[in-house]
Amino acid sequence: MEQRNLTLLTDLYELTMMQGYFKEKDANETVIFDMFYRTNPHGNGFAICAGLEQVIEYINDLHFSQEDIEYLKALGIFEEDFLEYLRGFQFTGDIYAIPEGTVIFPREPIVKVIAPIMQAQLIETALLNIINHQSLIATKTERIVYAAKGDGVMEFGLRRAQGPDAGVYGARAAMIAGCVGTSNVLCGKLFDIPVKGTHAHSWIMSFPDELSAFRTYAKLYPTACILLVDTYDTLNSGIPNAIQVFKEMKEAGIPLTFYGIRLDSGDLAYLSKKAKKMLDEAGFSDAVISASNDLDENLINSLKMQGAAINSWGVGTNLITAKDCPSFGGVYKLAAVKDKGTGRFVPKIKLSENAEKITNPGNKTIWRIYDKATGKIIADLICLVGEAFSPANSLLLFDPIETWKKTMLAPDSYTLRELLIPVFLNGKCVYDSPSVMEIRAYCARELDTLWDESKRLINPHTVHVDLSNELWHMKNKLLESYHRK
Amino acid sequence: MEQRNLTLLTDLYELTMMQGYFKEKDANETVIFDMFYRTNPHGNGFAICAGLEQVIEYINDLHFSQEDIEYLKALGIFEEDFLEYLRGFQFTGDIYAIPEGTVIFPREPIVKVIAPIMQAQLIETALLNIINHQSLIATKTERIVYAAKGDGVMEFGLRRAQGPDAGVYGARAAMIAGCVGTSNVLCGKLFDIPVKGTHAHSWIMSFPDELSAFRTYAKLYPTACILLVDTYDTLNSGIPNAIQVFKEMKEAGIPLTFYGIRLDSGDLAYLSKKAKKMLDEAGFSDAVISASNDLDENLINSLKMQGAAINSWGVGTNLITAKDCPSFGGVYKLAAVKDKGTGRFVPKIKLSENAEKITNPGNKTIWRIYDKATGKIIADLICLVGEAFSPANSLLLFDPIETWKKTMLAPDSYTLRELLIPVFLNGKCVYDSPSVMEIRAYCARELDTLWDESKRLINPHTVHVDLSNELWHMKNKLLESYHRK
């Protein structure tokens, strides 16, 4: 993101609304917007947030260049005083966010923006674009890595990604959620993460025969020698030729450190079992058997259940596009407007016929409640900033819709952690993004705070996201007052 | 793409193979790779190709910076002489392509690369990434525009796109395929295309009441006054308030040129009919009734069939992610290797159990055959470069799998057009990309060359893609020779 000016990466209506605020309202009115999502993608029990580092770069770089201003002027809908304001535009607000790699749940503010309304409005589109994309891919990847049960999963999707950014930042998100490497060299360079890959069918086809193609590859890359065996005939040509080359390496005294085969077509369960038998019989029982070809979490799960002898997975299209649900659905909603007189935030609510679509008003934060004995998440509690909770006291949780469903937590049985942390204060970034590999390690620890029942691929157990008593009452009062109108 | 160095936007295996060619083979061996796809996405009867302009920018800018070289060196798998070669790398080959906005069919080479093998291999990943993405979105958009039956369709998907590029280049592809505008300001600036948009719920919510929010908006933007009516209550508040504002504009003598309402939730069929009635009764029968909210071609088609009174459509997530099939599946396969001795191309074939997956070998081109009387496409003919056809002669077409299915075209009953045109010759770009709006006009003419039966959304008529007699025989000889081995 750093090489480009993305200030105009916004919907036109953000700019027309900004001019409206500039012309007709107090443009410095401070507001609060929450970014949150409503449903976990892929039927998952949770999501993993990602993309904050790129949002920070975007915010830090926000500026309208002379060229941008001239373009906007040429549209004929913006007036000179507003364009003059844009010339001096910079972000001066506060942003709170949940750190990348955190397990998140529906309706929780992932990002909270407190800023003059014009600024908060401008950044809506890019913020949603970036966080929606990376959180989607991180969440999809977690499912795939979960299905692989400890085997390495490699990200191979660049050629099918929706453009260069989708490839690069998708691979970044995939690493956060547990992939062991990516084929994407640019992503490897930008984020210092492992890059992987061997050869394609074209390598084999450009040689007179498969055996000489394998031999040449093994000579060049003896320490990472994974041979693609399905160009002509997997069982009758590919695997026998690969075994022949491994034997020659052994005889030549070349240490076989990391070697094996890749299956890229056919019945992967059958072929991998056959391959395992052939490799074992030839004395190569530690050979890697990797597989690719339109894999996803369901196919990997099915192959595992069939006893496929695969121990390394290359996943492309289905991961990098999150194929069965290719959008995350994060939204950005007004939650409060600061009253100039009192200096207090007046909560705002967006109504809907659908109870789930009604927004949570006010200046909020989230406390994650962990079981003290196991370290697992009990529930999340969305509350108003300033409310105090202490694990020394008991805590009553209740479902915000079916309010008769209650749980009482005993004193000292739980611990608390606030999820939203300051990222920008008064326009200045106060947060250092960890490296991708650090976020990856943190994400693995995050996944340990979930019970396995919440991680299963189908019908996972729902982790409760409750509202504090104070927030619940404030929300209901607002709803009542609208209905009285 | 111009602002970034995308040379490393490639899979690692392209580079390991390149080093292999460099070290162990004649690195200057000239090869032919074809990019093609196997299945139309979304069950469509065809696809629309897009992305060539970005491929040209990518090829023109190909160079390994000092930083790139240092990164590759640090990986520890590349040797100094190969890195030295990369330092001086430039593309010197030929590229032929089908122009953007053209109607295309499965198995046709969309892009043909003739270049030294190392160069042809490097560009595989980025070329696929760019063309796959834009062709996907163009094809999806065509379906949506087709369903809208002449109503304007606006692209509104940036916030749900898979990263910034997916938003920007997706909107570009959407314009090519017939959208009337996009909300994406950066895309508008980069490609000089119409940008559209009005206001969000947050605009309404930031005012004390809906009516004053509408009034203020109308005052600011009287010539493009589309009011969002569903923030509180569409029928009881939103539409009456919008009508009130239109009346006030009329009374104040403000010409109502382009005005109306936008529905963004609820039952769009019911609400639009009610809205139309209310607007008609108030004397505003020329008001635009636009709709958004998770639309796609099926929903638009259904709303049309229900008689919804909507005449303008804003489509976001489903268009910009091609939600029901978010990848295009284009592949890049070796088709021939030049024999140094004879200077002739030796055809190469990739076998597969599945007849559809067997590649077409050799140095090929495509002739499109049109019915002379109607101008509609009869079939496409993939043949070898150098084969001559003339509409003055009769032409026998036959299905390449079910070869008994034959059609004889009479002399002077058809016309011919070669689809692949030169884009790079000897590394030099010889093609001027038209503007996006020019490509959009060309694409509309392209769609006129299809019978309506090929454009319907479900079970469209298949346009035949045949092989020339010469290519068919050469392919079958190659297949036979592999089976004899």
PDB file of C-alpha atoms in Angstrom, chain B residues 4 16 33 38 71 80 106 108 154 158 226 261 294 306 358 430:
ATOM      1  CA  ARG B   4       4.425  -0.409  -8.441  1.00  0.00           C
ATOM      2  CA  THR B  16      13.421 -21.910  -9.563  1.00  0.00           C
ATOM      3  CA  PHE B  33       2.553 -20.731 -24.062  1.00  0.00           C
ATOM      4  CA  ARG B  38     -11.969 -24.411 -19.783  1.00  0.00           C
ATOM      5  CA  TYR B  71      15.905 -10.329  -1.531  1.00  0.00           C
ATOM      6  CA  GLU B  80      25.269 -15.367  -8.597  1.00  0.00           C
ATOM      7  CA  PRO B 106     -13.552 -22.057 -23.636  1.00  0.00           C
ATOM      8  CA  GLU B 108      -9.419 -20.581 -27.156  1.00  0.00           C
ATOM      9  CA  MET B 154     -23.947   1.030 -11.176  1.00  0.00           C
ATOM     10  CA  LEU B 158     -15.427  -1.302  -3.411  1.00  0.00           C
ATOM     11  CA  ILE B 226     -31.338  10.680  -5.248  1.00  0.00           C
ATOM     12  CA  ILE B 261     -35.136   7.742  -4.369  1.00  0.00           C
ATOM     13  CA  ASP B 294     -27.200  -7.688  -2.241  1.00  0.00           C
ATOM     14  CA  GLN B 306     -42.558  -9.384 -10.348  1.00  0.00           C
ATOM     15  CA  ILE B 358      -5.930 -32.310 -22.998  1.00  0.00           C
ATOM     16  CA  VAL B 430       2.903  -2.603 -30.877  1.00  0.00           C
TER      17      VAL B 430
END
